[in-house]
Coordinates of C-alpha atoms and ligand atoms in Angstrom, one line a residue:
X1082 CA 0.0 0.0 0.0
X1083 CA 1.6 3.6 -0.6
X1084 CA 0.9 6.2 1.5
X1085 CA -1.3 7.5 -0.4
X1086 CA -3.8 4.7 0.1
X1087 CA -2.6 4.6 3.8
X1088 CA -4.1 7.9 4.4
X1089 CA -7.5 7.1 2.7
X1090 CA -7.4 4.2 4.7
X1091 CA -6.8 6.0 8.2
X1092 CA -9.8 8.6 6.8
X1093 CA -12.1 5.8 7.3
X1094 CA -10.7 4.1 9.9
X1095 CA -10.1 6.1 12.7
X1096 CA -12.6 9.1 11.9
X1097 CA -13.2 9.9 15.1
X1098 CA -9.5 10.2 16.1
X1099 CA -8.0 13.3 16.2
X1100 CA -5.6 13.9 13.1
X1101 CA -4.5 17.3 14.0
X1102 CA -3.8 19.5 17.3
X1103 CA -3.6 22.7 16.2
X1104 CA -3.2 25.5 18.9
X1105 CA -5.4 23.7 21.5
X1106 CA -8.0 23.1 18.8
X1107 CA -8.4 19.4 17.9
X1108 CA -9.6 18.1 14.2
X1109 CA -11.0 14.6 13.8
X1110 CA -10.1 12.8 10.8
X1111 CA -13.6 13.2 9.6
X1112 CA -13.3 16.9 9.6
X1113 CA -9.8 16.8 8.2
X1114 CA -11.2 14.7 5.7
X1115 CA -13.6 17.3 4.6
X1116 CA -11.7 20.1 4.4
X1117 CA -9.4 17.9 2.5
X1118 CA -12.6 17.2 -0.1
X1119 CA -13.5 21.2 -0.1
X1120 CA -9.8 22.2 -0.5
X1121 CA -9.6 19.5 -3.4
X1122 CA -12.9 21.0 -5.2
X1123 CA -11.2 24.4 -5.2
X1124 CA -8.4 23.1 -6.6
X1125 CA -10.8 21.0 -9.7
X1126 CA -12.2 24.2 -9.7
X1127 CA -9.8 27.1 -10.5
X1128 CA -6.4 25.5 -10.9
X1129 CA -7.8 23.7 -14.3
X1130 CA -4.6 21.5 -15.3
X1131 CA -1.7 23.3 -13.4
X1132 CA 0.7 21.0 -12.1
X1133 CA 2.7 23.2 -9.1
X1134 CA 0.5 24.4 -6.9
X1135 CA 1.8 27.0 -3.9
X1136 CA 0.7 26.9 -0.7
X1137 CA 0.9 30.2 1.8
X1138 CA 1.8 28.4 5.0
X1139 CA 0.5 29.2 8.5
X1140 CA -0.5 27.3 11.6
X1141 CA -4.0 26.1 10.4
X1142 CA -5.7 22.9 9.3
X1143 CA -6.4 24.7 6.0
X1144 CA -2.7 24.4 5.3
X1145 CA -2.5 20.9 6.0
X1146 CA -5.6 19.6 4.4
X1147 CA -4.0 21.8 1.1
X1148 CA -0.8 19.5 1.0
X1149 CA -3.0 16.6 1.6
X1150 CA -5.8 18.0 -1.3
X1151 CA -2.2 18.7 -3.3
X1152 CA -1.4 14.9 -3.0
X1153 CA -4.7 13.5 -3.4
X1154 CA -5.2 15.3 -6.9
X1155 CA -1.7 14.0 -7.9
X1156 CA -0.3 17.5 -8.2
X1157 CA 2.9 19.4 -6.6
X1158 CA 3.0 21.9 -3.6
X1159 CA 5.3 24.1 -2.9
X1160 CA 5.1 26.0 0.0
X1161 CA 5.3 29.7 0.4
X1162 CA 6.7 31.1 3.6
X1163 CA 4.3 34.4 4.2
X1164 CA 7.3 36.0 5.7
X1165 CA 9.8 35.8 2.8
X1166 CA 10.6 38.8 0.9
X1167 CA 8.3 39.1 -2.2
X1168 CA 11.8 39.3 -4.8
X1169 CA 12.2 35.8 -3.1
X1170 CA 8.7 34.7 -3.4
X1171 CA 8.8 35.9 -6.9
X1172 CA 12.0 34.0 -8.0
X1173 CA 10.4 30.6 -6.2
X1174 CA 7.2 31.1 -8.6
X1175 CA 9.2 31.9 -11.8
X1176 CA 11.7 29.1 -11.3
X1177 CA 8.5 26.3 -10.5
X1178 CA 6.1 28.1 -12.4
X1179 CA 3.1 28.5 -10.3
X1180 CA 0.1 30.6 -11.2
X1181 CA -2.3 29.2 -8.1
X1182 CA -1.5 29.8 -4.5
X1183 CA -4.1 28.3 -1.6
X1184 CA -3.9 30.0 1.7
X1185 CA -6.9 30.3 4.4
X1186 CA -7.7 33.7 3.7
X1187 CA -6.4 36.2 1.3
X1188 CA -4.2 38.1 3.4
X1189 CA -0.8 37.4 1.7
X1190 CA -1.0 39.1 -2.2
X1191 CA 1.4 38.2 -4.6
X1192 CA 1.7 39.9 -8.3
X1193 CA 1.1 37.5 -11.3
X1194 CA -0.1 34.8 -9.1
X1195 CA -4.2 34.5 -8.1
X1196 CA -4.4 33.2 -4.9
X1197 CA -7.6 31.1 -3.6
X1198 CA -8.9 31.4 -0.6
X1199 CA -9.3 27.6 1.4
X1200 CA -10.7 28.9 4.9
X1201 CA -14.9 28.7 3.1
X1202 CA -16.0 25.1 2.5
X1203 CA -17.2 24.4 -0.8
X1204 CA -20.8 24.4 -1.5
X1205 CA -20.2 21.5 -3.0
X1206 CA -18.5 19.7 -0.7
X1207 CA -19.7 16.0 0.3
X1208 CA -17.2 16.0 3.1
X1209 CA -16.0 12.4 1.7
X1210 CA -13.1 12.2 -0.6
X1211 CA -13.3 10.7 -3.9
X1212 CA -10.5 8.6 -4.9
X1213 CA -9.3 6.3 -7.4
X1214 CA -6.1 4.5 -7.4
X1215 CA -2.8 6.2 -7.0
X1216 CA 0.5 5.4 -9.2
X1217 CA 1.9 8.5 -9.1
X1218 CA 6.0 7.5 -9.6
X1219 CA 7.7 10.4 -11.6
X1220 CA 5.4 13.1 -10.3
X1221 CA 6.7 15.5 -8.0
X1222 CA 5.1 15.4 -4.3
X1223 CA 6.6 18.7 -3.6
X1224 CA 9.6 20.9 -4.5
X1225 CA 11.0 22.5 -1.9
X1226 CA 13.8 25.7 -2.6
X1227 CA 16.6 25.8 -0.3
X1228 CA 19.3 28.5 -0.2
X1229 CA 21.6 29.2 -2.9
X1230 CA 25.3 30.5 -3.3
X1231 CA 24.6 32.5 -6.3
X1232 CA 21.6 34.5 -4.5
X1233 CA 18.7 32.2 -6.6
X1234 CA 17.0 29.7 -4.3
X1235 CA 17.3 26.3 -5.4
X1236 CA 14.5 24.4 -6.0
X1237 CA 14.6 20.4 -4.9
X1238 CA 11.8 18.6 -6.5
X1239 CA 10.9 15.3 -4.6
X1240 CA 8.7 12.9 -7.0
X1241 CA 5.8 10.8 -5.1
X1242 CA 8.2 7.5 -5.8
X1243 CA 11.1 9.2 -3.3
X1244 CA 8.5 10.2 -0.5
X1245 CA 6.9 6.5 -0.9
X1246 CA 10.1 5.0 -0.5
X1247 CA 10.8 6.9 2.5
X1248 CA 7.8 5.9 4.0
X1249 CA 8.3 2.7 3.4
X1250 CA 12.3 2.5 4.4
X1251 CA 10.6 4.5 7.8
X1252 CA 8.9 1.9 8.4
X1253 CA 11.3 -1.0 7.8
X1254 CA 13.1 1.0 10.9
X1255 CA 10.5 -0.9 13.1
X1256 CA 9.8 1.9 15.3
X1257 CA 6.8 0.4 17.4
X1258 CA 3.8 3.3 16.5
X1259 CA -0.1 3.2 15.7
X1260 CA -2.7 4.9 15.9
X1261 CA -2.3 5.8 20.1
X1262 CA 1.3 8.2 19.0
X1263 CA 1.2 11.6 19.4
X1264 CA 3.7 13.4 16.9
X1265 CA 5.5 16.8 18.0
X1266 CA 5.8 18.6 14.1
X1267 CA 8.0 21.6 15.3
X1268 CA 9.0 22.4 11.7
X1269 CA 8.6 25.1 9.2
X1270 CA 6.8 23.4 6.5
X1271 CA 9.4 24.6 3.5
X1272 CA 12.1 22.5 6.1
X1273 CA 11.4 18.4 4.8
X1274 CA 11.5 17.5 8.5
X1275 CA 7.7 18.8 8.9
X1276 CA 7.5 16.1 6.2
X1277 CA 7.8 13.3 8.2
X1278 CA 6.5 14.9 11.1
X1279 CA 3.0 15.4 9.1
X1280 CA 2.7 12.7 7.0
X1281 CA 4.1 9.5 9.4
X1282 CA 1.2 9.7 11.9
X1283 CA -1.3 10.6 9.2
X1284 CA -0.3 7.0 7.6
X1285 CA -0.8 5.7 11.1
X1286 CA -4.2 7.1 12.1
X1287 CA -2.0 9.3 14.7
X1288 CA -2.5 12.4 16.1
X1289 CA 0.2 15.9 14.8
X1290 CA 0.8 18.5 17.6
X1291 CA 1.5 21.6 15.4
X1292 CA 3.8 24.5 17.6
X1293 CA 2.2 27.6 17.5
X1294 CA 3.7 30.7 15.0
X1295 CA 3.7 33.3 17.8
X1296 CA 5.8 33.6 20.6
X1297 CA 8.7 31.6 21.4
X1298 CA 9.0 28.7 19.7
X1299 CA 11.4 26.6 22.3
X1300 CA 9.2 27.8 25.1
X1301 CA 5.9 26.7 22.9
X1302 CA 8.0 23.0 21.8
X1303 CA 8.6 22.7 25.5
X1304 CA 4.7 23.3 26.2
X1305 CA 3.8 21.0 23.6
X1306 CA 5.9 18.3 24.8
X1307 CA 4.7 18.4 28.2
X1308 CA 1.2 19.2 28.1
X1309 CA 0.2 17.1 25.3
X1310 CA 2.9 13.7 26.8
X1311 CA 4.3 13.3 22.8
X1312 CA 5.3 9.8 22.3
X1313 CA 7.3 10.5 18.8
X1314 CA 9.4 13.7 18.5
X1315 CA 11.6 14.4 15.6
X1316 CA 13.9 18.0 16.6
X1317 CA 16.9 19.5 15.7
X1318 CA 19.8 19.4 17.6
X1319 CA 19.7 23.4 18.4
X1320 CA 16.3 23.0 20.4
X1321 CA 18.5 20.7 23.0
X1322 CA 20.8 23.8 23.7
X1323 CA 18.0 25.7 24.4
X1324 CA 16.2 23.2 27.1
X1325 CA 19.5 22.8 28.4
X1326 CA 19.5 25.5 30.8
X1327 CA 15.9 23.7 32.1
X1328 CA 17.0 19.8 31.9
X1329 CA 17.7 19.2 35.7
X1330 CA 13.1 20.1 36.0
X1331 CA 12.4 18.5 32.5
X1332 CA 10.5 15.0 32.7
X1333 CA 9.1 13.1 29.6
X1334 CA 7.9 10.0 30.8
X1335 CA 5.6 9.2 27.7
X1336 CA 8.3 10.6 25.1
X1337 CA 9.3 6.7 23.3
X1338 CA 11.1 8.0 20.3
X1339 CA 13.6 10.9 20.4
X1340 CA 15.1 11.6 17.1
X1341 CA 17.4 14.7 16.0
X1342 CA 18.2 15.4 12.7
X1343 CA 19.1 18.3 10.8
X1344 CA 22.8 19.2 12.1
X1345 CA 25.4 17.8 14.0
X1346 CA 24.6 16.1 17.0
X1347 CA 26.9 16.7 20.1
X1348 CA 27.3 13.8 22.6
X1349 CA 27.2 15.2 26.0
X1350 CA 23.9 17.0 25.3
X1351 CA 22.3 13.8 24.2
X1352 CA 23.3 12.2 26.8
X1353 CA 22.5 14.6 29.1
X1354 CA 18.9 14.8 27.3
X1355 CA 18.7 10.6 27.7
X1356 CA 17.9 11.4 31.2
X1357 CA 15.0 13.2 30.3
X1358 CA 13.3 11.0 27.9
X1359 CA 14.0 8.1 30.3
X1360 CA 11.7 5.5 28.3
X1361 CA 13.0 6.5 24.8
X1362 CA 14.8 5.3 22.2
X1363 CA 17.1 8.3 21.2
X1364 CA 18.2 7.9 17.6
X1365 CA 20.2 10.6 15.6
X1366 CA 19.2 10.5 11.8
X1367 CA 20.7 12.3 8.8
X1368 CA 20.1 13.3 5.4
X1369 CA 19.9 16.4 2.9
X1370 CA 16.6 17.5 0.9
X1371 CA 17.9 15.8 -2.4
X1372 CA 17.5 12.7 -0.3
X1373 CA 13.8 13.1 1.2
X1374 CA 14.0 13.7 4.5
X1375 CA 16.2 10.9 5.8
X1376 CA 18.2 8.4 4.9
X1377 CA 21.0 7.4 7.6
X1378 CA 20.3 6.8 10.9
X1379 CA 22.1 5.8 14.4
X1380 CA 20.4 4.1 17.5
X1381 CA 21.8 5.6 20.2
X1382 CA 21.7 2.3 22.7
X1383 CA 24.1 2.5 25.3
X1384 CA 24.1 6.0 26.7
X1385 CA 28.2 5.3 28.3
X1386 CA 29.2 3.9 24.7
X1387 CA 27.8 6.3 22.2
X1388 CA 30.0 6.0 18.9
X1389 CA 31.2 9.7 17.9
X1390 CA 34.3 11.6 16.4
X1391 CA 34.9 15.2 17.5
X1392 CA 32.0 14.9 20.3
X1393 CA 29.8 14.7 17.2
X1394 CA 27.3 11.6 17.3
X1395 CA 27.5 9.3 14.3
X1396 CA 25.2 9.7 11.7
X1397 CA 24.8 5.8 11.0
X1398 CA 23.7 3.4 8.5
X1399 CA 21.7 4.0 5.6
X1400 CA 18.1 3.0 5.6
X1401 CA 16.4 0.6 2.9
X1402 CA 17.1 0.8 -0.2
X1403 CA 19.8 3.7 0.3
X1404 CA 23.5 3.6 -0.4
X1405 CA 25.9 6.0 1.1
X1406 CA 30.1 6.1 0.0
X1407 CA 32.7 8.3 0.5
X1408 CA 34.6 9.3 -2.0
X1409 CA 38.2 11.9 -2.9
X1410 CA 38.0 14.4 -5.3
X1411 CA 38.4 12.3 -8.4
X1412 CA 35.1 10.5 -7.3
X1413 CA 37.3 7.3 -6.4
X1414 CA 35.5 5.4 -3.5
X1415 CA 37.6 5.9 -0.3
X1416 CA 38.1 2.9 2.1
X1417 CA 37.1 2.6 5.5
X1418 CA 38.6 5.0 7.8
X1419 CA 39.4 7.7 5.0
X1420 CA 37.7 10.9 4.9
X1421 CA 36.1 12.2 2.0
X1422 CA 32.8 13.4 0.6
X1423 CA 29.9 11.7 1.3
X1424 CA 27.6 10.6 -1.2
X1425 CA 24.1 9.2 -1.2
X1426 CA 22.4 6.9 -3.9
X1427 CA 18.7 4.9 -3.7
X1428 CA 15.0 5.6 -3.8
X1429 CA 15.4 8.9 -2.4
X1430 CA 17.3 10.9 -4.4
X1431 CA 15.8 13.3 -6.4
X1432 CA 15.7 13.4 -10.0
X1433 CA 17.5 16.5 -10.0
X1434 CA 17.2 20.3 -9.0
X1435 CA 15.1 22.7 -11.3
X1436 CA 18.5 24.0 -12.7
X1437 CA 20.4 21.5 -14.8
X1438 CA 23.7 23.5 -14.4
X1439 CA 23.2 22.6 -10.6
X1440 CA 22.5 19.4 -10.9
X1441 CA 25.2 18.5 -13.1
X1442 CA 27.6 20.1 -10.6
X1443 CA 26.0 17.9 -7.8
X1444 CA 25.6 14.4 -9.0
X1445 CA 28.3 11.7 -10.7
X1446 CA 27.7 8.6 -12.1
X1447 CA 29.7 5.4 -10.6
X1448 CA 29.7 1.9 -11.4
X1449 CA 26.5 2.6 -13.4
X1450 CA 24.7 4.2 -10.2
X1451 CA 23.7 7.7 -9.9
X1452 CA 25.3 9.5 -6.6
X1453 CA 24.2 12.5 -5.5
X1454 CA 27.2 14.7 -3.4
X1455 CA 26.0 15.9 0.2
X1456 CA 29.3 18.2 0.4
X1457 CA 29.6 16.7 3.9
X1458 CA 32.7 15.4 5.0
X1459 CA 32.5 11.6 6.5
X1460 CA 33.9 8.5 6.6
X1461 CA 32.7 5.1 7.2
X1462 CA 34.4 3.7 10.6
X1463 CA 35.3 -0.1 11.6
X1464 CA 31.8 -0.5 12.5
X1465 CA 29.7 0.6 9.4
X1466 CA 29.0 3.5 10.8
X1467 CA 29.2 7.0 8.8
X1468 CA 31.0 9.9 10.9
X1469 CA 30.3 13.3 10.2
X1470 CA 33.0 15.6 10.1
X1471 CA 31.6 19.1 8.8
X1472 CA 31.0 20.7 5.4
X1473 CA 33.2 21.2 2.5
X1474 CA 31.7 24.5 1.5
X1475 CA 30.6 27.4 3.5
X1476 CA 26.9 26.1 4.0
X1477 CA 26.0 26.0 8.1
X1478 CA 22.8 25.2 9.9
X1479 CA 21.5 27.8 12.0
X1480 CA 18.7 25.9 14.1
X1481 CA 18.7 23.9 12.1
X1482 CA 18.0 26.2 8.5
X1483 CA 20.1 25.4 5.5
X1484 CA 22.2 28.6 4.8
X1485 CA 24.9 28.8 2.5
X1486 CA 27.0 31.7 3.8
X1487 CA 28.1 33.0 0.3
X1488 CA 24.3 33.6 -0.9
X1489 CA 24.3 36.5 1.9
X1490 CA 27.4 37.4 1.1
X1491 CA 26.6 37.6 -2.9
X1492 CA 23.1 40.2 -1.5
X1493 CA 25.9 42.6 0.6
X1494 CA 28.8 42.8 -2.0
X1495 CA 25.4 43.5 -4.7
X1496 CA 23.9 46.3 -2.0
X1497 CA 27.0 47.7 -1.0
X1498 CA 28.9 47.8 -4.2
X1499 CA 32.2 46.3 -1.7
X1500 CA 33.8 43.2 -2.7
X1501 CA 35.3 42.0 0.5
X1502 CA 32.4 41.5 2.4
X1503 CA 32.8 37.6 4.5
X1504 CA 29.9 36.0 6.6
X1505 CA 30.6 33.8 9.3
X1506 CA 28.5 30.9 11.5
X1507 CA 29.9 32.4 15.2
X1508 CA 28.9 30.5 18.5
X1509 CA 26.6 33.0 20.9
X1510 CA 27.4 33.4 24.0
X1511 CA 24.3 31.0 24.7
X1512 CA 26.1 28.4 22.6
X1513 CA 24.0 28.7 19.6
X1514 CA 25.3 29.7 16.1
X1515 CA 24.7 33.0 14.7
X1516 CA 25.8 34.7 11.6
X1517 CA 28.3 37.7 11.6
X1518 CA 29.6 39.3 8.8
X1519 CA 32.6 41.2 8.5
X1520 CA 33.1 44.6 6.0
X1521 CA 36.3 45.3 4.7
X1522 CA 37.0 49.1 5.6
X1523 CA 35.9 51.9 8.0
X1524 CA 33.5 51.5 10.1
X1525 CA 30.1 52.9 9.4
X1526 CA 26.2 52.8 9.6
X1527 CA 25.0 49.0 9.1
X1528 CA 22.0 49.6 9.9
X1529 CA 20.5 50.7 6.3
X1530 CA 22.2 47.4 4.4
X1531 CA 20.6 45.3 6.6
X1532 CA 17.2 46.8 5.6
X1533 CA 18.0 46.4 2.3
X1534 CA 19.3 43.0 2.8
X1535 CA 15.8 42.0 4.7
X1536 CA 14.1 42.4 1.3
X1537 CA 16.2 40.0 -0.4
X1538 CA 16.2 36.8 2.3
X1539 CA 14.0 35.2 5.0
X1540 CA 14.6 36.7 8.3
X1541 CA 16.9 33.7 9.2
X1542 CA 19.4 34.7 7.3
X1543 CA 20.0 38.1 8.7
X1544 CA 22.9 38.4 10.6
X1545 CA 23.4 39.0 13.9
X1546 CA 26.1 40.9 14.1
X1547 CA 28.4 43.2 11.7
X1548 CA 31.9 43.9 12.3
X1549 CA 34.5 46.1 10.2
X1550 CA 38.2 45.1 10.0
X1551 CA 40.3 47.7 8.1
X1552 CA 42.1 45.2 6.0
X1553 CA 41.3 41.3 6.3
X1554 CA 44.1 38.9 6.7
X1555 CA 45.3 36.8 4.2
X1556 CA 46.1 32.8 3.6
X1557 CA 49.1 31.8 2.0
X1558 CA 47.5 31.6 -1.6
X1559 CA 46.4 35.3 -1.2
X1560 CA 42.9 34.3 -0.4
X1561 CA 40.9 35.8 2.6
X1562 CA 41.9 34.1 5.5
X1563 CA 38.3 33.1 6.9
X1564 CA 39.3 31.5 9.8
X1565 CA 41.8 33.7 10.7
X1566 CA 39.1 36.7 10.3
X1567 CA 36.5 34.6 12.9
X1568 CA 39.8 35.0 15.5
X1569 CA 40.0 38.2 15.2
X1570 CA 36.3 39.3 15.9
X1571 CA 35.6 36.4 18.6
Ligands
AMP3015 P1 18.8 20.0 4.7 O1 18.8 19.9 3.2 O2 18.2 21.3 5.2 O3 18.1 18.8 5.4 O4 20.3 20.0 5.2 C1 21.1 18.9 4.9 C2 22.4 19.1 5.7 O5 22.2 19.2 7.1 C3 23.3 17.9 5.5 O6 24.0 17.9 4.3 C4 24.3 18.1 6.7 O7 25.2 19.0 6.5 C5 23.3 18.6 7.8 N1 22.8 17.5 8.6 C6 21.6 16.9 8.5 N2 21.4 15.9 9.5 C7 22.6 15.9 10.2 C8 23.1 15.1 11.3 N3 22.4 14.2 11.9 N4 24.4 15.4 11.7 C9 25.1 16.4 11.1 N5 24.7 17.1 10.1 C10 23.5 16.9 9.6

């Protein structure tokens, strides 16, 4: 069965379940199931053949049941963040072609696109979905745009074959869940976490505990956690530096799967955080859009033996029907114990980005198998297991959003006219990373560049901090000295 059919089956299964937690408010999956029908008539309605449909995402059922309406009629979303800036909203449509957004009401305007408002039912609507039989392969689920180094987002289409493969390589893990789970979905739904964080209790008949937009959102994931006892939370790493300060208070009895994913895992907080999840199995998982989600993953069993490299946890062993290697710079496979790049191949990779120049420079062919390159460093140790080592570009996770460093860097040296602009991933003083950058010359007024720059990328990618060094040191070759440059503003 895909998961497709899984969900049509948990529809009429468990209607009187709850699907969805939304801010306090519960929705059964016979509700969700008709605003899924409504949404899907709008879509039969006014999106006539259009295959890429956007989706203006906020904290409401209407945004779910879209996706869901999305997958039933066999199209593509692509969700719209309501806070990015509308040059970037604009490039997304161009790129992936969209002329239909949904969103609850029509709040959010965008030019050349019509937007239709989801949040009125259908006059239409039965409230029961009608449904034929899904084989849906080469279609893209979704395509999701992550940041680029020359200032374009990149779009990362993911075809319905790569997200049922997932599913199905999730569920050859053998994590013990039905119907009874309650999911934590913490994720901003253009982040492919939120993915299986949605769409793995929805196969299940379980219930998704959404974290509110407003306020903060450690404070509302710790609420959430608590008050609603979640049995299945995936996070990112940066939420644990954040409940650190609070672990000695923090109790989650009912909590049975702990999974982090996203960036690099450090050993003494996960162990630290075992004692707080008492009754869980704490697994750290892996993988880049291009490969759905997931792919590798490590069981973290003995909490006095947990394998790492640096203090960072290792990443694991791929899942079904996934291949990982490592390989040097003439893509030559490296032996065991070698570092190198790590590469991924199997049911999840995606065709290919939206660009073909990008996807050329990102996948190789090998022994007649298609690899796509993560730009992670790894190697494989004595055990099977895949360490992670770090990047082998400038791209950094900042809680747990893909940056690469040189797309903010291409916006300042375009706004400012100045070529020797750096940016930097710096630890806080709370131990979280933030992004600096550093001007070349005098001092001055940063204030009205970063305005500018707020118009160009989502507000995570605005620094935190700007520094001016009169002349940056250089490397031996003549080139910026980066690291040098982070010494001498720390
Ligand atoms: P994204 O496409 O946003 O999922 O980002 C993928 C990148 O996040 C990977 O290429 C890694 O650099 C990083 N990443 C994901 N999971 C982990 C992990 N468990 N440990 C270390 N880094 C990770």
């Amino acid at each position: 069965m895909n998961f497709l059919s899984k969900i049509i089956s948990a529809f009429k299964d468990h209607g009187a379940r709850p699907a969805f937690c939304i801010q306090n408010k519960y929705y059964s999956y016979a509700e969700l199931e008709s605003i899924v029908s409504s949404v899907q008539l709008k879509i039969n309605e006014n999106c006539g053949n259009e295959q890429n449909i956007g989706i203006v995402l906020h904290d409401d059922i209407e945004t779910y049941a879209s996706i869901l309406a999305i997958f039933i009629s066999g199209k593509t979303y692509i969700p719209i963040h309501p806070g990015y800036p509308a040059e970037r909203a604009g490039q997304i449509f161009e790129q992936a072609g969209i002329k239909y957004l949904l969103a609850k009401t029509i709040t959010d305007t965008y030019s050349g696109v019509t937007t239709i408002a989801t949040g009125e039912e259908s006059p239409e609507n039965t409230g029961k979905l009608s449904t034929s039989s899904f084989s849906l392969d080469k279609t893209n689920a979704y395509i999701l745009f992550t940041s680029g180094s020359t200032g374009v987002p990149k779009g990362v289409p993911i075809t319905y074959f790569n997200l049922d493969s997932f599913v199905n390589a999730f569920d050859a893990l053998g994590y013990k869940t039905d119907h009874n789970d309650r999911f934590l979905q913490m994720f901003e739904l253009t982040f492919d976490l939120s993915v299986m964080s949605y769409l793995i209790p929805l196969c299940k008949g379980a219930c998704v505990y959404t974290i509110p937009d407003s306020g903060m959102k450690f404070t509302n994931i710790y609420s959430v956690l608590t008050t609603h006892k979640i049995t299945f939370a995936l996070m990112v790493p940066s939420v644990l530096a954040n409940l650190r300060p609070y672990f000695e208070e923090i109790d989650l009895p009912d909590m049975r799967y702990s999974l982090f994913c996203g960036e690099a895992l450090y050993k003494d907080v996960v162990a630290e955080w075992m004692r707080c999840v008492p009754n869980a199995v704490v697994e750290n998982v892996y993988g880049p859009t291009e490969a759905t989600i997931f792919c590798l993953t490590y069981r973290i069993t003995d909490v006095h033996n947990i394998s790492e490299y640096n203090g960072i946890v290792t990443i694991g062993t791929p899942m079904q029907d996934m291949e990982a290697i490592v390989v040097n710079d003439s893509y030559k496979q490296l032996p065991e114990g070698e570092k190198g790049e790590l590469c991924l191949y199997g049911n999840q990779l995606t065709p290919g980005y939206l660009n073909a120049d990008k996807t050329r420079e990102a996948f190789f062919e090998l022994d007649g198998k298609r690899y796509y390159r993560t730009g992670d460093i790894a190697f494989k140790n004595e055990d099977g297991n895949f360490i992670y080592c770090g990047r082998v570009d400038h791209q950094v996770k900042i809680q747990g959003f893909r940056i690469e460093l040189s797309e903010i860097e291409f916006h300042l040296r375009a706004i400012t006219g100045s070529s020797n602009v750096v940016a930097l991933a710096m630890n806080a003083p709370n131990g979280m990373m933030q992004i600096s950058v550093v001007f070349e010359g005098a001092e001055n007024d940063p204030e009205p560049v970063l305005e500018t720059l707020k118009t160009k990328v989502p507000p995570y990618m605005i620094p935190a901090a700007v520094h001016f060094v009169a002349t940056f040191p250089l490397n031996t070759s003549g080139k910026t000295d980066r690291k040098a440059l982070q010494k001498m503003i720390e």
